[in-house]
mmCIF file of C-alpha atoms in Angstrom:
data_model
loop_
_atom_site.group_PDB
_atom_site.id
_atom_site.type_symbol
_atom_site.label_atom_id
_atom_site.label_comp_id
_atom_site.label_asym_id
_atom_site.label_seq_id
_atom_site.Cartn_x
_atom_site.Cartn_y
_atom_site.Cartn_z
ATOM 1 C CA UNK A 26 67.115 48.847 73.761
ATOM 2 C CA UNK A 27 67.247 46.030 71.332
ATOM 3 C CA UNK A 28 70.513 44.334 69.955
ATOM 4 C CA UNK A 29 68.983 45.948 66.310
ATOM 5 C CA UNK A 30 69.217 49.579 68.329
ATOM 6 C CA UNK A 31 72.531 48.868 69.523
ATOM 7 C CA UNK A 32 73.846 47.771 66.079
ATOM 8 C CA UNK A 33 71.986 50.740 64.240
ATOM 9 C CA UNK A 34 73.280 53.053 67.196
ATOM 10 C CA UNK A 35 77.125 51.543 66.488
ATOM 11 C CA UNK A 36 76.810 52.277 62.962
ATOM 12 C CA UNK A 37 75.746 55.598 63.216
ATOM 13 C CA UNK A 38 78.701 56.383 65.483
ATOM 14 C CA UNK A 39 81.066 54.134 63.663
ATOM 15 C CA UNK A 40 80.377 56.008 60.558
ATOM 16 C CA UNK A 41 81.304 59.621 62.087
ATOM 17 C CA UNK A 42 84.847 58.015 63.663
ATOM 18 C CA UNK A 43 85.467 56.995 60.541
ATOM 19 C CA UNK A 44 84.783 60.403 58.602
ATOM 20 C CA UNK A 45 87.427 62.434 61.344
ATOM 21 C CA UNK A 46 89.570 59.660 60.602
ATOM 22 C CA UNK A 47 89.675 60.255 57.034
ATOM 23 C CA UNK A 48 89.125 63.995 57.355
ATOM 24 C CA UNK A 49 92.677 63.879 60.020
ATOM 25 C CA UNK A 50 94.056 61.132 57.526
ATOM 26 C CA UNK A 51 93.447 64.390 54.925
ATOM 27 C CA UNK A 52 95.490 66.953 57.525
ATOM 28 C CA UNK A 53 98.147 64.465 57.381
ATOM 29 C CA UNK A 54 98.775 64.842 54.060
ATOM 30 C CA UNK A 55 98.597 68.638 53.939
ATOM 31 C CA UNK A 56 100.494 69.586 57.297
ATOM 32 C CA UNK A 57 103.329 66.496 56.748
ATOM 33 C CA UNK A 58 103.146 66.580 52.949
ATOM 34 C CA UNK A 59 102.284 62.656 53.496
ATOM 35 C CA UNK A 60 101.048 60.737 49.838
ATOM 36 C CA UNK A 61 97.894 58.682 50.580
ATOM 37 C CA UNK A 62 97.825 55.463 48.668
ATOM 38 C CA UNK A 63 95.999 55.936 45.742
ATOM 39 C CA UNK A 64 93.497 52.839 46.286
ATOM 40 C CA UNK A 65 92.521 55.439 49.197
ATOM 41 C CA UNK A 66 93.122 58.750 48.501
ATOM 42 C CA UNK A 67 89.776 59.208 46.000
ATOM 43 C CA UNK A 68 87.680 57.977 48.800
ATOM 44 C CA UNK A 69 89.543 60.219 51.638
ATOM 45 C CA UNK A 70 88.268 62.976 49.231
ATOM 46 C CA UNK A 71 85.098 62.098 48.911
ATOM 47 C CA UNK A 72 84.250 62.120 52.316
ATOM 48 C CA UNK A 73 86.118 65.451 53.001
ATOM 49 C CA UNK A 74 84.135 66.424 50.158
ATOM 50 C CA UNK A 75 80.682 65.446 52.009
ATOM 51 C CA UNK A 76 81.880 66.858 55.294
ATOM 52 C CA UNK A 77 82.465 70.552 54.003
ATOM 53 C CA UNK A 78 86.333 70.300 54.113
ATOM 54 C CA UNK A 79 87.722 70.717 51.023
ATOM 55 C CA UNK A 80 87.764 74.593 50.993
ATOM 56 C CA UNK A 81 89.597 74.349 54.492
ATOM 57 C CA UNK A 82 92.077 72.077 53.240
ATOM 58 C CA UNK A 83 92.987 74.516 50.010
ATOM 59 C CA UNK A 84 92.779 77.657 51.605
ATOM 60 C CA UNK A 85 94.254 77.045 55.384
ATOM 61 C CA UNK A 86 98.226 76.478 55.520
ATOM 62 C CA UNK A 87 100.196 73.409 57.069
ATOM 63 C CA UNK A 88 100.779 75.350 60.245
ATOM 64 C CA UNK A 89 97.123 76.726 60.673
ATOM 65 C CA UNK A 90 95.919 72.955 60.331
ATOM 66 C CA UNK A 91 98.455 71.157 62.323
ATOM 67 C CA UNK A 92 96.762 72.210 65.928
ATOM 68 C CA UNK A 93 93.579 70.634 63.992
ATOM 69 C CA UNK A 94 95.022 67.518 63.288
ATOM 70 C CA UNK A 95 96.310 67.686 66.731
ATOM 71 C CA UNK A 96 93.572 67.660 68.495
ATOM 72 C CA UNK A 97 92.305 64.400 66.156
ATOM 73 C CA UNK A 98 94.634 62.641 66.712
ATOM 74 C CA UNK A 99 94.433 62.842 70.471
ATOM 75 C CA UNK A 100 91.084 62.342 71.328
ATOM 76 C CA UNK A 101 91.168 59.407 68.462
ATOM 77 C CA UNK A 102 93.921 57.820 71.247
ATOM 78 C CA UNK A 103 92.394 58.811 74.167
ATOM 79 C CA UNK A 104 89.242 56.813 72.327
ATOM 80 C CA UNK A 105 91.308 53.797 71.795
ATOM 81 C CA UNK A 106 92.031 53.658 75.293
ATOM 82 C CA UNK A 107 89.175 53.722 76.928
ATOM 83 C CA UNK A 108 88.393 50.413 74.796
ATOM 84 C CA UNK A 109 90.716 48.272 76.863
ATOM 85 C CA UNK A 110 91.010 47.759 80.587
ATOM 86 C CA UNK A 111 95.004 47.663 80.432
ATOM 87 C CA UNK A 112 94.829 51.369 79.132
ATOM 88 C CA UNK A 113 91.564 52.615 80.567
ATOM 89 C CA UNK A 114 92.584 54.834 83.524
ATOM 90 C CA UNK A 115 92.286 57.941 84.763
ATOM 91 C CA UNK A 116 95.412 60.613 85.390
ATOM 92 C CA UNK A 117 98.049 61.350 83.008
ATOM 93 C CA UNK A 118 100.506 58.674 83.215
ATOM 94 C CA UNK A 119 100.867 58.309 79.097
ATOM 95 C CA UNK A 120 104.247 57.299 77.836
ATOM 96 C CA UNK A 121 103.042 56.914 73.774
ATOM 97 C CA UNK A 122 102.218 58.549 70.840
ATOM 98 C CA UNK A 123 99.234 60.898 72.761
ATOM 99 C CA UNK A 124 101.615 63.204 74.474
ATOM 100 C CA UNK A 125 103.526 64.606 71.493
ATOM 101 C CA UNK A 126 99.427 64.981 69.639
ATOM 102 C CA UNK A 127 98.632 66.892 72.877
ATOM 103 C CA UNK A 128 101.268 68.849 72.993
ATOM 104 C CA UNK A 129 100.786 69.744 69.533
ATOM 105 C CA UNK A 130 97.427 71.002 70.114
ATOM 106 C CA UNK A 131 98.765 73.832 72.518
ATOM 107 C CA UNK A 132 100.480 75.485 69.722
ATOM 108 C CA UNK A 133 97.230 77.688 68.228
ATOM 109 C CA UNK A 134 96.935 78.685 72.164
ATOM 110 C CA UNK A 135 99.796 81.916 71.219
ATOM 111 C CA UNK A 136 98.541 83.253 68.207
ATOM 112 C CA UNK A 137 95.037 83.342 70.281
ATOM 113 C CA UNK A 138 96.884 84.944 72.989
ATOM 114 C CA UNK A 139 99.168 87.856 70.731
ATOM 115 C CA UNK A 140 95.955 88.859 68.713
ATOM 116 C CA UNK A 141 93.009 88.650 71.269
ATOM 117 C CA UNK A 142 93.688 88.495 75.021
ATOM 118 C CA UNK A 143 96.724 90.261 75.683
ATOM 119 C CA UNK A 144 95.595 93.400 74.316
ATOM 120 C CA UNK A 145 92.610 92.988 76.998
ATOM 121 C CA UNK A 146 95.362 92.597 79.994
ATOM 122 C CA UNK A 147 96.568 95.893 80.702
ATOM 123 C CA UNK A 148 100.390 96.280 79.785
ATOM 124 C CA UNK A 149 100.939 92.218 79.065
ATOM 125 C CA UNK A 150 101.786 92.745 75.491
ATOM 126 C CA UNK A 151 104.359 95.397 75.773
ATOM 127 C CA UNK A 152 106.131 93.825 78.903
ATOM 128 C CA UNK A 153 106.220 90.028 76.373
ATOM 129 C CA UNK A 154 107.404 92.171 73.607
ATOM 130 C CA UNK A 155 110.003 94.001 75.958
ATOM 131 C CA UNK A 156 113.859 92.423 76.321
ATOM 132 C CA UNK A 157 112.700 91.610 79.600
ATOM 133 C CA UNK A 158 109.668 89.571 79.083
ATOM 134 C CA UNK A 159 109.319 85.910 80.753
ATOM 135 C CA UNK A 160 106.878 83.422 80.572
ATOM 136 C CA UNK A 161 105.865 80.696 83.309
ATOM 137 C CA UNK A 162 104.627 77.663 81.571
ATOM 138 C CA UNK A 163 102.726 75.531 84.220
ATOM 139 C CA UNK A 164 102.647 71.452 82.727
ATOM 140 C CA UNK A 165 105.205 72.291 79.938
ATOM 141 C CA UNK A 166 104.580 68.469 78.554
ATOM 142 C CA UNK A 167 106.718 68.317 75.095
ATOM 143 C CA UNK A 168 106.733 71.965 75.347
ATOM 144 C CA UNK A 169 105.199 72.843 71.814
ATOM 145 C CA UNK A 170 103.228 75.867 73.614
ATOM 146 C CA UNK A 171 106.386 77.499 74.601
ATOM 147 C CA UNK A 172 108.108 77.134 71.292
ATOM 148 C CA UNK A 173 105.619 79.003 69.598
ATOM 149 C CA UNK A 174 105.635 81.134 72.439
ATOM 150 C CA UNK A 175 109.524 82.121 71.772
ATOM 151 C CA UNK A 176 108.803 81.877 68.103
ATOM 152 C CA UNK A 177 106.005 85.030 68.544
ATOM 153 C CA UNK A 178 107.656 86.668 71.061
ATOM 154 C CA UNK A 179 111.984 86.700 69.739
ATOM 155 C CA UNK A 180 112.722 88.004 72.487
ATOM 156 C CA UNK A 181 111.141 86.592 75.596
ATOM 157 C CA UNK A 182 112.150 83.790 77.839
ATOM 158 C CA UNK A 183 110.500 80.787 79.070
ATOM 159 C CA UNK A 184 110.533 78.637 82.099
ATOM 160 C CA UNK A 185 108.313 75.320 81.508
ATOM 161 C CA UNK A 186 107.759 73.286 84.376
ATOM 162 C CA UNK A 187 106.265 69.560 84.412
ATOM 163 C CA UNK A 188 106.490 66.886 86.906
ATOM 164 C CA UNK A 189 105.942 64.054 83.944
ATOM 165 C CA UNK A 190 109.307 62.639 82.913
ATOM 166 C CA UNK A 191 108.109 61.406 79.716
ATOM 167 C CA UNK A 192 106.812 64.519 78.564
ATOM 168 C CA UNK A 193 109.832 66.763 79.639
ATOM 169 C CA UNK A 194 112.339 63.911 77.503
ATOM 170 C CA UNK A 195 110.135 64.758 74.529
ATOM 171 C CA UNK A 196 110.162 68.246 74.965
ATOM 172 C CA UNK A 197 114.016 68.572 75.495
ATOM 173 C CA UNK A 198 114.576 67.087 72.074
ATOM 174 C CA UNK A 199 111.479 69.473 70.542
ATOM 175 C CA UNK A 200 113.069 72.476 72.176
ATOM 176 C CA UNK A 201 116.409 71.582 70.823
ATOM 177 C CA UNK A 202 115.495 70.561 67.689
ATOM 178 C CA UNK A 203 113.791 74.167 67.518
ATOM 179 C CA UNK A 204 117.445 75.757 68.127
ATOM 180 C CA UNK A 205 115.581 77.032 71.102
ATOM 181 C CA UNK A 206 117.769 75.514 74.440
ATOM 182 C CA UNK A 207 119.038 79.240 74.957
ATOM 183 C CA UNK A 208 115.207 81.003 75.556
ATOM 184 C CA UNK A 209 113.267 77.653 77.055
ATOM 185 C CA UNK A 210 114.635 76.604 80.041
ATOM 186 C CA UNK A 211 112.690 72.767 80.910
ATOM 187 C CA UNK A 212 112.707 71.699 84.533
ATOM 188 C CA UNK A 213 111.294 68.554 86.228
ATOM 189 C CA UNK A 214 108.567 69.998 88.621
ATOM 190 C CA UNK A 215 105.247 70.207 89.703
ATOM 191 C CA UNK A 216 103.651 73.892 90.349
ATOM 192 C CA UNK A 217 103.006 73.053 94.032
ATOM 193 C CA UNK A 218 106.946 72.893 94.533
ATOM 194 C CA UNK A 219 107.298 76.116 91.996
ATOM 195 C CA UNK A 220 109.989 77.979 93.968
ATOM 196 C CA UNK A 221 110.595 81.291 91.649
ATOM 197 C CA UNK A 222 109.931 84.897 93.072
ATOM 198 C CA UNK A 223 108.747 87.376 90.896
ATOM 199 C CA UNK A 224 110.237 86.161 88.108
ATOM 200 C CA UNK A 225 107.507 86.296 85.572
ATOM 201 C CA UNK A 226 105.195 88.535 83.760
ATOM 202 C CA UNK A 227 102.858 85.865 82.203
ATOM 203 C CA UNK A 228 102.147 82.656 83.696
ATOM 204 C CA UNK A 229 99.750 80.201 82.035
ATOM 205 C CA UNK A 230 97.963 77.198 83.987
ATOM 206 C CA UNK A 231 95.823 74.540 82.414
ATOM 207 C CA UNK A 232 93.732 73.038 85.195
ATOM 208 C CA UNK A 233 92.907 70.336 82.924
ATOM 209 C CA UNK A 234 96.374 68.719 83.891
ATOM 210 C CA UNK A 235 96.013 69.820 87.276
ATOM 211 C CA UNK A 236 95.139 67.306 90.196
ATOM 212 C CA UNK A 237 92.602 69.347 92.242
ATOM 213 C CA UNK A 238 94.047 68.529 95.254
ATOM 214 C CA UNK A 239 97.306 70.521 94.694
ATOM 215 C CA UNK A 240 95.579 73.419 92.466
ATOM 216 C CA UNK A 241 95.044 75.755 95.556
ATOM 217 C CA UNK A 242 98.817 75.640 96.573
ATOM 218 C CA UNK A 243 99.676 75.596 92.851
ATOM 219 C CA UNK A 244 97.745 79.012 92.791
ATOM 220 C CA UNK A 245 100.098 80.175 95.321
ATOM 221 C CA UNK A 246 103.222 79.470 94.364
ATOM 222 C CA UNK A 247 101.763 80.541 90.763
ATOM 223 C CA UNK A 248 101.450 83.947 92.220
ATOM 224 C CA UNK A 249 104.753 84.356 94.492
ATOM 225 C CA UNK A 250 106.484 83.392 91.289
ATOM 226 C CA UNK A 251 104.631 86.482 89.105
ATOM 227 C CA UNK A 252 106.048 89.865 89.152
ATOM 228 C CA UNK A 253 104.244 92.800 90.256
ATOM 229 C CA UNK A 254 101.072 93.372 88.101
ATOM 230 C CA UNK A 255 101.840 89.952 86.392
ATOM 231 C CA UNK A 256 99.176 88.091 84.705
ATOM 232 C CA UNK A 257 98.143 84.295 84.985
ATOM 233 C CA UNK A 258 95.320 82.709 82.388
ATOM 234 C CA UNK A 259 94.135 79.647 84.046
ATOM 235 C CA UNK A 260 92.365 77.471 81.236
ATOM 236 C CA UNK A 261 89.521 75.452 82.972
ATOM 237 C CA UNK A 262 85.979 73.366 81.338
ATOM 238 C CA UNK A 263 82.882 75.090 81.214
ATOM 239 C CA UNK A 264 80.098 73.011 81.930
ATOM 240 C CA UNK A 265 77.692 72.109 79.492
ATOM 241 C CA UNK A 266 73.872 71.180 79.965
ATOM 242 C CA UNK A 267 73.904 68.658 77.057
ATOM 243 C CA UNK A 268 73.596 65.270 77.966
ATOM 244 C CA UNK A 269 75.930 63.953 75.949
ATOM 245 C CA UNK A 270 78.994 67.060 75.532
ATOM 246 C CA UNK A 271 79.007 67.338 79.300
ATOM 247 C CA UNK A 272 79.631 63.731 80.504
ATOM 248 C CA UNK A 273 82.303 63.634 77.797
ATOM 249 C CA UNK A 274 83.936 66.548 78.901
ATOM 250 C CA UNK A 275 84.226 65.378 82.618
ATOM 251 C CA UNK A 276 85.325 61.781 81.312
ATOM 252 C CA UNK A 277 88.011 63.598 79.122
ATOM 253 C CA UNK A 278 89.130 65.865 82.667
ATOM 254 C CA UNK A 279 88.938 62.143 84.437
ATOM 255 C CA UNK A 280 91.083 60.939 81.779
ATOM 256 C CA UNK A 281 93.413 64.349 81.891
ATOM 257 C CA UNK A 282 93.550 63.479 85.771
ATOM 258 C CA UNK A 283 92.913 67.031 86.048
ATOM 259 C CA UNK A 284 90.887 70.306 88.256
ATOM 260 C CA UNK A 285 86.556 69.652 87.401
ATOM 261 C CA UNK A 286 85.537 73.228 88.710
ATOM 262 C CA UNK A 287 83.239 75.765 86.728
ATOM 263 C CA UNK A 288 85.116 79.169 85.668
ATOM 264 C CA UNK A 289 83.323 80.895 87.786
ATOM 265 C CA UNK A 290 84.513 79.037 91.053
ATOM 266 C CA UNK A 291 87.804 78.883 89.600
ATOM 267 C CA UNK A 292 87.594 82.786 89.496
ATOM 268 C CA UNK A 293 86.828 82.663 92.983
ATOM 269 C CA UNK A 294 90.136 80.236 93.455
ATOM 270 C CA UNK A 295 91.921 83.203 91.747
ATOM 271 C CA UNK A 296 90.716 86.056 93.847
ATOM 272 C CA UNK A 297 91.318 83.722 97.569
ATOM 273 C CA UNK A 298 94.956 83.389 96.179
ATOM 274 C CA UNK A 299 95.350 87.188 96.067
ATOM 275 C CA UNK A 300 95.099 87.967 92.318
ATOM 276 C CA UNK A 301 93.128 91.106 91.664
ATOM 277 C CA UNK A 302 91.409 91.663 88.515
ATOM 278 C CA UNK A 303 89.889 88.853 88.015
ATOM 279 C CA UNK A 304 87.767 87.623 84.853
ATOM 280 C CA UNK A 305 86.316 85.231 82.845
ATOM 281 C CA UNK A 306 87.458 86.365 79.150
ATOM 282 C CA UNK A 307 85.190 85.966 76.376
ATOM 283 C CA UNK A 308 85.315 83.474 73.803
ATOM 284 C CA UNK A 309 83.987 81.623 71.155
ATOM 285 C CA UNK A 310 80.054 81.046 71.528
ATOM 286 C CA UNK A 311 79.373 77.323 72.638
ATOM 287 C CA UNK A 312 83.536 76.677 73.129
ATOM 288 C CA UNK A 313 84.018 74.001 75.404
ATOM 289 C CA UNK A 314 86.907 75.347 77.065
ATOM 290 C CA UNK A 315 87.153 79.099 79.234
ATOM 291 C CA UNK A 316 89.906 81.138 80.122
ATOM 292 C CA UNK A 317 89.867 83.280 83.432
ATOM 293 C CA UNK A 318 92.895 85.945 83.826
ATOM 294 C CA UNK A 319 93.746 87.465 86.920
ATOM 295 C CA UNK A 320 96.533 89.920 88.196
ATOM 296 C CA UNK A 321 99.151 90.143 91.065
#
């Protein structure tokens, strides 16, 4: 390849950062209620204009968009990073702006959950509905998930659990400043130290966060700590063939510091760790992401 390839090849990718940067720039305004500058907003429109957005932006609220904006703004940082050698490491060790963007991103995770895969999960919805209903969140981080969590569910009660001091500060102050402190109960651990008996009906475990070494005794603990006929969802990658969306994916897990299985040996993690029941749940065709559910 030529320095003229790599140049035109720069371009071309230059040019697409820069129309999700606008396009999030856009979902700033609408989800904050932000005023652009007006020497950029007509541009800003433009290319929302070009990239099919507008009718999204006018039709979808704040809240619906926020997740969105979320998830630009995190893999926008996560980009910056890997630019630099200071910042270019693996693990999840970030102390800056990309935990409370990731943590964000979670929140679209419960509405998903209330309206498609509980139904699917036996009795989950009426025991999360009950006055007895408790949710396990495994890697808590700023704790966004379980606010919306408590916010779908008035009457259910959270435990969030992360080892990552950073995060848990954060999500003290989110929790609080969600008059929430009485429902979400935030604790400094990691899921291989998880020391709770059947305590839960729902526990939730993103493997993305997860060090593979500790995920099989994380699994255990995750299912002591479940009451009987308790459900976990254990988010994991699915592989992709494409030569381009699966390195990505795996650099994004090396970056995460987290679990690089497929679902279908993570359902096979499930079933050695005693859950019965277990699944790979549908979802969205081509989604890069799979959820696998499994029952004590």
């Amino acid at each position: 390849m030529t320095i003229e390839q790599i140049r035109e090849l720069v371009g071309r990718l230059n040019a697409g950062a820069g129309s999700l940067a606008a396009l999030g720039a856009a979902l700033d305004a609408k989800v904050n209620g932000i005023v652009i500058e007006p020497q950029m907003q007509p541009h800003i429109d433009a290319l929302v204009t070009a990239l099919g957005g507008s009718d999204a932006l006018a039709d979808l609220t704040g809240a619906e968009l926020r997740p969105v904006l979320a998830e630009i703004r995190t893999f926008g940082l996560l980009n910056t990073k890997l630019l630099f050698a200071g910042t270019r490491t693996s693990g999840w060790a970030h102390t800056d702006e990309t935990l409370q963007a990731t943590g964000e991103i979670s929140m679209a995770f419960p509405h998903t959950l209330k309206k498609m895969v509980a139904p699917m999960l036996g009795d989950l919805s009426a025991r999360l509905d009950s006055a007895g209903g408790t949710f396990l969140d495994v890697g808590v981080g700023v704790g966004m998930l379980s606010i919306e969590m408590a916010r779908l569910w008035p009457t259910l009660r959270i435990v969030g659990i992360d080892p990552w001091a950073p995060s848990l500060a954060l999500g003290i102050a989110n929790v609080k400043a969600a008059g929430l402190e009485g429902r979400i109960e935030l604790r400094e651990q990691a899921a291989e130290s998880l020391s709770d008996e059947d305590a839960f009906d729902l526990a939730w475990l993103p493997s993305a966060f997860v060090p593979g070494a500790v995920m099989p005794t994380a699994l255990t603990r995750v299912h002591r700590a479940l009451k009987t006929d308790g459900w976990i969802l254990l988010a994991t990658v699915r592989p992709s063939a494409d030569p381009i969306a699966g390195p990505l994916a795996r650099l994004r897990l090396a970056q995460f510091g987290g679990w690089d299985v497929s679902p279908e040996e993570s359902a096979a993690f499930l079933t050695t760790s005693g859950f019965q029941d277990v699944k790979i749940l549908p979802g969205p065709p081509n989604s890069p992401a799979a959820m696998i559910a499994g029952r004590k």
